[in-house]
Coordinates of C-alpha atoms and ligand atoms in Angstrom, one line a residue:
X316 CA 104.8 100.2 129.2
X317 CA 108.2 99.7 127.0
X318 CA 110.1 102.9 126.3
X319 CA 111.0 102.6 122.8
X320 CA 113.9 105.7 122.1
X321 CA 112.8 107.0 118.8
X322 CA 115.7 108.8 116.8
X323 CA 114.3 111.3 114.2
X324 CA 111.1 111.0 116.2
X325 CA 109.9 114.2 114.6
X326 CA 110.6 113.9 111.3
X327 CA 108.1 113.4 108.7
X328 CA 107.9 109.3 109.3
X329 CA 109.3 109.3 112.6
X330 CA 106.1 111.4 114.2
X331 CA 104.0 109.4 112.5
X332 CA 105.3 106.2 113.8
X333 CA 105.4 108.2 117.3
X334 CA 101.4 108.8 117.4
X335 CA 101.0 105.1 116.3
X336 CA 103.6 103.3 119.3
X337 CA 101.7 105.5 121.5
X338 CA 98.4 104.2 120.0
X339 CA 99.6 100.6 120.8
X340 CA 100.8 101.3 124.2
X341 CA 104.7 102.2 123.6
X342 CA 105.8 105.1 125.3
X343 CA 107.9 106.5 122.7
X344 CA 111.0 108.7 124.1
X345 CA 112.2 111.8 121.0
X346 CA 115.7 112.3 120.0
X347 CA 116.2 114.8 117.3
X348 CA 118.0 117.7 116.1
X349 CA 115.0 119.1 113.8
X350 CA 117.7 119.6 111.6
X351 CA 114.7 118.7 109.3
X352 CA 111.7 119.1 111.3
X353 CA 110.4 122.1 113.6
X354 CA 109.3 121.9 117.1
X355 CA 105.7 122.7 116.5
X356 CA 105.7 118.9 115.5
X357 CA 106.0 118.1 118.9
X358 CA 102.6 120.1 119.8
X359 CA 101.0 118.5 117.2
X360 CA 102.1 115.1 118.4
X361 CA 101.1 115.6 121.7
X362 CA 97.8 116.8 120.6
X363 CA 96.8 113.5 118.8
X364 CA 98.0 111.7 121.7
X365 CA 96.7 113.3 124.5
X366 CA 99.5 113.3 126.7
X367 CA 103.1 114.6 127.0
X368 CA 106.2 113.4 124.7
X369 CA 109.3 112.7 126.3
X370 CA 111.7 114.8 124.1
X371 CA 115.3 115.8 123.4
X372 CA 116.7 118.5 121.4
X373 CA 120.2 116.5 120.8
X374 CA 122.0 115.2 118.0
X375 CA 122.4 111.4 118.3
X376 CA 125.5 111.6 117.2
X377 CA 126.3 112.6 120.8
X378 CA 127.1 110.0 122.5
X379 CA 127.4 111.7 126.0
X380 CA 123.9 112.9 125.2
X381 CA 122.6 109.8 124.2
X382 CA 124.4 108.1 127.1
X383 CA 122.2 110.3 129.4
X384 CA 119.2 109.4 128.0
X385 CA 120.2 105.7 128.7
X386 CA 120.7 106.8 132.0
X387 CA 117.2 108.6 132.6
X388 CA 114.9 106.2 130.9
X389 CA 114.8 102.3 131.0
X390 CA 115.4 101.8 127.1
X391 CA 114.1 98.3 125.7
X392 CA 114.4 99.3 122.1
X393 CA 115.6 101.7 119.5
X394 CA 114.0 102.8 116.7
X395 CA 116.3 104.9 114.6
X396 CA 115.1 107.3 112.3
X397 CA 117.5 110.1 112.2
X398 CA 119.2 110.4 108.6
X399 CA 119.8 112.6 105.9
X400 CA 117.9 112.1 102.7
X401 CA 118.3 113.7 100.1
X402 CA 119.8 111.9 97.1
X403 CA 121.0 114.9 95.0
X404 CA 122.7 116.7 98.0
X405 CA 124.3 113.5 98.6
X406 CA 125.8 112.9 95.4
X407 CA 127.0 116.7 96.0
X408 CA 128.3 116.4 99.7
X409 CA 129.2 112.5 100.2
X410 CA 131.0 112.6 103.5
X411 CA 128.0 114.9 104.9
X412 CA 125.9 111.4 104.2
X413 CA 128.9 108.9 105.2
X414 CA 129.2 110.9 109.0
X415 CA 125.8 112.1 109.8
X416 CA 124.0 109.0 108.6
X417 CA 126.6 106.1 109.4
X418 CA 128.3 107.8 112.1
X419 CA 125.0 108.2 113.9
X420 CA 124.0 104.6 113.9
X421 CA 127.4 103.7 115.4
X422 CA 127.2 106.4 118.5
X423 CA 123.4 104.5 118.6
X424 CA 124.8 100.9 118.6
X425 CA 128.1 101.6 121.1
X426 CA 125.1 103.1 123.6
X427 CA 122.9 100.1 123.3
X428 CA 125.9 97.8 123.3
X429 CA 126.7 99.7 127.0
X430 CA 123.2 99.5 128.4
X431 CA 122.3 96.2 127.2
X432 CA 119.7 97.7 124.9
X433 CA 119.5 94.7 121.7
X434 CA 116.4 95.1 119.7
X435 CA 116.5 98.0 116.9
X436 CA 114.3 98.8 114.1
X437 CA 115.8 100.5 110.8
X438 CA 114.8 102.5 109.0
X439 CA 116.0 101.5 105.4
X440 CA 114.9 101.6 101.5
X441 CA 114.5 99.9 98.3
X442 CA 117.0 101.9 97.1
X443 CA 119.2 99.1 98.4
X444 CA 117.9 97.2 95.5
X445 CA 118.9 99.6 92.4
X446 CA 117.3 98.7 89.4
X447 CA 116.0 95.2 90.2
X448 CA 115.7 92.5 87.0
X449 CA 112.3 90.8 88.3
X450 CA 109.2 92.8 89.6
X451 CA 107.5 92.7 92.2
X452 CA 110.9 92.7 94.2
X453 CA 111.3 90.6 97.2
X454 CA 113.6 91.0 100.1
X455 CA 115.6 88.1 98.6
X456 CA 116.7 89.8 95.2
X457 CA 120.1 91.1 94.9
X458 CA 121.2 93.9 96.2
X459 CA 123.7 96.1 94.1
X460 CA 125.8 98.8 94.8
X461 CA 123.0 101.7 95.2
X462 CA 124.2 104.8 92.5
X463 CA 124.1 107.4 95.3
X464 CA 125.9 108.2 98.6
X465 CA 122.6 108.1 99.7
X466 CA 121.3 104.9 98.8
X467 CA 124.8 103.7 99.7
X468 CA 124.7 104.7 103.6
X469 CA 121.3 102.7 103.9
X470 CA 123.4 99.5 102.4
X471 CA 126.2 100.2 104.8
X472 CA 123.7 100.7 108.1
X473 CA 122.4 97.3 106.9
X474 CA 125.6 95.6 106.9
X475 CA 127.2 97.1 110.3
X476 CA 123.6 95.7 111.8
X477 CA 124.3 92.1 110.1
X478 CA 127.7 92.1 111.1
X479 CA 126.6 92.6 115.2
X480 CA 123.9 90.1 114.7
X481 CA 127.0 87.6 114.4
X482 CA 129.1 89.2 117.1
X483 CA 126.5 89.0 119.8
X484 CA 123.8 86.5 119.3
X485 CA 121.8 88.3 121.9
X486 CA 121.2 91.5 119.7
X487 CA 117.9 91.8 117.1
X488 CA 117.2 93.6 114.2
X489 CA 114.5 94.4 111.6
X490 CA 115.3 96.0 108.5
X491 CA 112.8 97.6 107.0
X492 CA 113.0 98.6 103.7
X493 CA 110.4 101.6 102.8
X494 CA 109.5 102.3 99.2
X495 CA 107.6 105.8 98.7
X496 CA 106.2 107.0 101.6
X497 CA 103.3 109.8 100.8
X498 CA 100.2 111.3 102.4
X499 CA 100.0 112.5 106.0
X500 CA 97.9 111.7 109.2
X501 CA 94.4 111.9 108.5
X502 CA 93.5 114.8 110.9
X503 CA 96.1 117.0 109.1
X504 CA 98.2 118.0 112.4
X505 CA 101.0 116.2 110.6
X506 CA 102.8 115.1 107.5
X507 CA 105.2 115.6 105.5
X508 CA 107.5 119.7 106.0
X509 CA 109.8 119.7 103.1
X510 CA 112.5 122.9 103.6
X511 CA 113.1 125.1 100.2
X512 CA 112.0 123.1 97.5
X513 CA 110.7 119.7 97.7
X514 CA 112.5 116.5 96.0
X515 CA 110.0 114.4 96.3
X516 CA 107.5 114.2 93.8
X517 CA 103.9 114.6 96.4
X518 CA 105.0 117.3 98.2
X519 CA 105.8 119.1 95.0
X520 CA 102.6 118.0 93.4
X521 CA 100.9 119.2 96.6
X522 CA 102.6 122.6 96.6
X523 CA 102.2 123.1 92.8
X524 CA 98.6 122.5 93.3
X525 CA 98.4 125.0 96.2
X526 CA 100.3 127.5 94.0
X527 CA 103.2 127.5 96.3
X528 CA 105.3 126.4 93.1
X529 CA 104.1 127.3 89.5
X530 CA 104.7 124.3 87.5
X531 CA 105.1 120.3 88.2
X532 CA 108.1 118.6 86.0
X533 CA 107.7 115.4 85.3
X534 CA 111.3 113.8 84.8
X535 CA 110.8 111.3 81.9
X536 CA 108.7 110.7 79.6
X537 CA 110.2 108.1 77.4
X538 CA 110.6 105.2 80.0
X539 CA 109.7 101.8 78.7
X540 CA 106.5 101.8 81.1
X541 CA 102.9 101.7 81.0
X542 CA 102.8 105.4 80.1
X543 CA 106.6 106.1 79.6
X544 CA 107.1 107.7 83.1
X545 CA 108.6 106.3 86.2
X546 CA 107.0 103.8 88.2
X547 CA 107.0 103.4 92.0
X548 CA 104.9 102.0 95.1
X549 CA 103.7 104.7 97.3
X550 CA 102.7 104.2 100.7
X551 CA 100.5 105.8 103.0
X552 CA 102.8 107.1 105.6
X553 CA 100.4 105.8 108.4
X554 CA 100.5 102.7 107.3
X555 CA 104.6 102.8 107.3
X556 CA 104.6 104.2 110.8
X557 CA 102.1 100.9 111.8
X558 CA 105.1 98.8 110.0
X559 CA 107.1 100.2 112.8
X560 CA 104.9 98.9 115.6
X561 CA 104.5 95.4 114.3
X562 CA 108.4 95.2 113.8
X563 CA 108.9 95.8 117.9
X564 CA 106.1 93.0 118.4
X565 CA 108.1 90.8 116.2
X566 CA 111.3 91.8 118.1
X567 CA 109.6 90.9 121.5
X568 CA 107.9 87.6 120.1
X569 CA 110.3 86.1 117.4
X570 CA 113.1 84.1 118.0
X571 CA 115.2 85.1 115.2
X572 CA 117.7 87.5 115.1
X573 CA 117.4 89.2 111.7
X574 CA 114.0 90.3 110.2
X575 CA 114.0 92.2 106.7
X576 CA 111.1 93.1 105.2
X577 CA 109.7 95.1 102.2
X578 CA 107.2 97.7 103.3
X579 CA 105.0 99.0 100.5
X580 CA 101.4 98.6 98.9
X581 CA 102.6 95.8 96.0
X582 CA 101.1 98.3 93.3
X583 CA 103.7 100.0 90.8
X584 CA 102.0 103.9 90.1
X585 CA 103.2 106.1 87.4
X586 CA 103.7 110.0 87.7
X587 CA 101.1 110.5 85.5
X588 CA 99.0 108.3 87.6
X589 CA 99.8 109.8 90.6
X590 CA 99.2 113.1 89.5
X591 CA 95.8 111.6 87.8
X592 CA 94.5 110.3 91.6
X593 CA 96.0 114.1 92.9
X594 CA 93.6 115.9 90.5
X595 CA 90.5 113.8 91.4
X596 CA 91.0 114.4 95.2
X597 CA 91.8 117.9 94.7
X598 CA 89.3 118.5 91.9
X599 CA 91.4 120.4 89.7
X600 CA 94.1 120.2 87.2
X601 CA 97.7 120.7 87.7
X602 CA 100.1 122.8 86.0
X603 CA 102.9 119.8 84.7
X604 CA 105.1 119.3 82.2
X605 CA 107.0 116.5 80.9
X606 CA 110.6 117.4 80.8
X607 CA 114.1 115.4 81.0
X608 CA 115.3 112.5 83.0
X609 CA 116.5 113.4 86.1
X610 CA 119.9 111.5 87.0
X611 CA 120.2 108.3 89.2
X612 CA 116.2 107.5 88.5
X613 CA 115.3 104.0 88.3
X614 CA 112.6 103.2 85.6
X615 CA 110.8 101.1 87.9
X616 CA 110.4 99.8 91.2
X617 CA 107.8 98.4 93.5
X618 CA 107.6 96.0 96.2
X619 CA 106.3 92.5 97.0
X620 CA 105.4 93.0 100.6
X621 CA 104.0 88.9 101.2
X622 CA 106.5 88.5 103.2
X623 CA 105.5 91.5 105.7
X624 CA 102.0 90.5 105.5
X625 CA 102.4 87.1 106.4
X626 CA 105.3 87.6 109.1
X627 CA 104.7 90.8 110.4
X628 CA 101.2 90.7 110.3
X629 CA 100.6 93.8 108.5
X630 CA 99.0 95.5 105.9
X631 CA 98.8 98.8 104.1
X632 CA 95.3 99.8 104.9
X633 CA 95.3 102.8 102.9
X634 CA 94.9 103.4 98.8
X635 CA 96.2 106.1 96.9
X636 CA 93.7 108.1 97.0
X637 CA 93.2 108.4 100.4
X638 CA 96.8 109.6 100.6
X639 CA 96.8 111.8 98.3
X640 CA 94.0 113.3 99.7
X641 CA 95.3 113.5 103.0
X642 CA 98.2 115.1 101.4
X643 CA 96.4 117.9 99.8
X644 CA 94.6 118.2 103.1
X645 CA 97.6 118.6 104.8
X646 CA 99.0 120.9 101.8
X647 CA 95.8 122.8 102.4
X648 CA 96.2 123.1 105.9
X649 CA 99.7 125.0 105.4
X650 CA 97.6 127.4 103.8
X651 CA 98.0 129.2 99.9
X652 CA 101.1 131.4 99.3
X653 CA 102.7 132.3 96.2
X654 CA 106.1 130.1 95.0
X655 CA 109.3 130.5 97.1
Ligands
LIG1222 C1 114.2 108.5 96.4 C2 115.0 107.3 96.8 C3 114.4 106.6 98.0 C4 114.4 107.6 99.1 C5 113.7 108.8 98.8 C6 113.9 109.8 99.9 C7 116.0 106.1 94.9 C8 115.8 105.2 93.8 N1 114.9 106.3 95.7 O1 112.9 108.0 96.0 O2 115.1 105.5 98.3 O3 113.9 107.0 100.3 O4 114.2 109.3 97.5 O5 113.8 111.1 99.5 O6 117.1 106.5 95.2 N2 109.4 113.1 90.1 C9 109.0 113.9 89.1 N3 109.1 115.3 89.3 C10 109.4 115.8 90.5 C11 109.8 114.9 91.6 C12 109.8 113.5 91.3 O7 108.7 113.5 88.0 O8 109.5 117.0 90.7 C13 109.4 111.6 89.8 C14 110.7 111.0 89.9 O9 111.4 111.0 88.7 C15 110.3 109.5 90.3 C16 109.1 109.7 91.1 O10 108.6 111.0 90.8 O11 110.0 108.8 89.2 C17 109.3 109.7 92.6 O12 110.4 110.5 93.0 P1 110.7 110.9 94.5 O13 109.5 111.3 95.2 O14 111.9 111.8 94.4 O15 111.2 109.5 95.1 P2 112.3 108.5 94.6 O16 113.3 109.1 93.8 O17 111.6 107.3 94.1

């Protein structure tokens, strides 16, 4: 069985992708600080998988600790997770977002580099693309400067991995370049754990619905879309932690060094729309308003993922719907409490 090191393994994508390598016969090894995550994510791991999770409290930043893990486990790829992300605190706090998220990937690489380790996965964004010109966006359009520290730390992590691609032909990389990921895994013993109030907008729909806040904002009304509010492609989060296992099998069967590839459903959604399909699932109505822009929004966004389904051999299996609902489940399963 290959030990794939995951870094950020218990975040909210990275225990996902966890219970899915397992699933296809990885045996997934945790690094993480929980600087975003709790433990208890662990137990719930090991509970969909039926077995125990190699795991280490450390901060991959560490090299020494990261060195040791080299040292305990036969490593034959990396999938690297562990990031900071949110935009606003990283327009706030830049060099928090330059160290934590570039620095990490460089203690990462110098490891591989010293063990011979030369397939990684990454985790990256279409906020590399900024506002693109033509929709669907493919992995070929432009990439501009992203408009937050953020945004800009994923562009960087790409580069430094294109850059070793051409100083040692033996090392591999996939790029893979999320749009929104929503929902949680079906059997509610994970998702998504957002600390203090949520960014993103399901987790706040979720916890407005569950009356953990009291009202939804929508932030923009008067875009020049379908219904004047912003437009994205959210994907089930299962289906992005599958993404994950197809890019190893590509790493192991492909020859070519460099594989980038969109991962999202192809369909743009509105906010309203997306609070629409949260109100049928849930069966209720939720409290929202529509208020101002919020800064550094793109209007628009979402992906074509062709490329992915034809070389990667995947698919999102999942609708909205069924994300959202496994969202409120999930929501539901943190049980009612009044807003913090
Ligand atoms: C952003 C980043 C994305 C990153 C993700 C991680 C950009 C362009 N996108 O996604 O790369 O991976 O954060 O956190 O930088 N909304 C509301 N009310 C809310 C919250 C959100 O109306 O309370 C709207 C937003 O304006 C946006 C949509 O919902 O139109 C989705 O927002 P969000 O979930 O925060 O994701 P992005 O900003 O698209």
């Amino acid at each position: 069985m290959r030990k794939i090191l995951v870094t950020g393994g218990s975040g909210y994508i990275g225990s996902h992708t966890v219970v899915e390598l397992v699933n296809a016969g990885f045996e997934p090894i945790i690094i993480d600080n929980y600087s975003n995550s709790s433990p208890e994510v662990l137990q719930n791991i090991e509970k969909l998988c039926h077995r125990k999770i190699t795991h280490y409290k450390e901060d991959c930043n560490n090299e020494e600790k990261l060195r040791k893990i080299f040292l305990d486990h036969q490593i034959s790829g990396v999938i690297h997770f562990a990031a900071y992300k949110a935009v606003g605190e990283s327009v706030e706090n830049p060099l928090k977002y330059y160290e934590n998220n570039i620095g990490s990937l460089i203690s990462v690489l110098k490891v591989m580099a010293e063990f011979s380790v030369n397939s990684i996965v990454f985790s990256s964004s279409c906020t590399v693309y900024g506002q693109p010109e033509n929709l669907p966006v493919s992995e070929e359009s432009e990439i501009i400067k992203a408009n937050s520290p953020y945004g800009y730390t994923k562009q960087v992590c790409e580069q430094i991995l294109i850059d070793l691609i051409q100083s040692n032909p033996k090392f591999k990389v996939v790029l893979l370049r999320y749009f929104n990921p929503i929902g949680a895994h079906p059997s509610s013993l994970i998702g998504e754990l957002p600390i203090g109030i949520p960014n993103n907008l399901v987790p706040f729909i979720t916890q407005t619905g569950a009356g953990w806040r009291k009202e939804l904002t929508v932030f923009g009304a008067d875009y020049n879309t379908i219904d004047g509010t912003c437009v994205r492609d959210y994907i089930h989060v299962v289906d992005l932690a599958n993404a994950h296992v197809k890019a190893l099998e590509w790493l192991q069967n492909k020859d070519e060094n460099l594989g980038v590839f969109n991962i999202g459903t192809g369909n743009g959604v509105s906010v309203l729309q997306a609070i629409k399909a949260f109100e049928k699932v849930s069966n209720s109505s939720l409290n929202y308003v529509k208020g101002k822009r919020r800064a550094g929004d793109v209007e628009q966004i979402w992906a074509s993922n062709t490329k992915a389904e034809k070389e990667l051999n995947w698919k999102a299996k999942y609708t909205l719907e069924e994300a959202m609902e496994h969202a409120w489940k999930w929501q539901l399963s943190l049980g009612r409490k009044t807003e913090n």
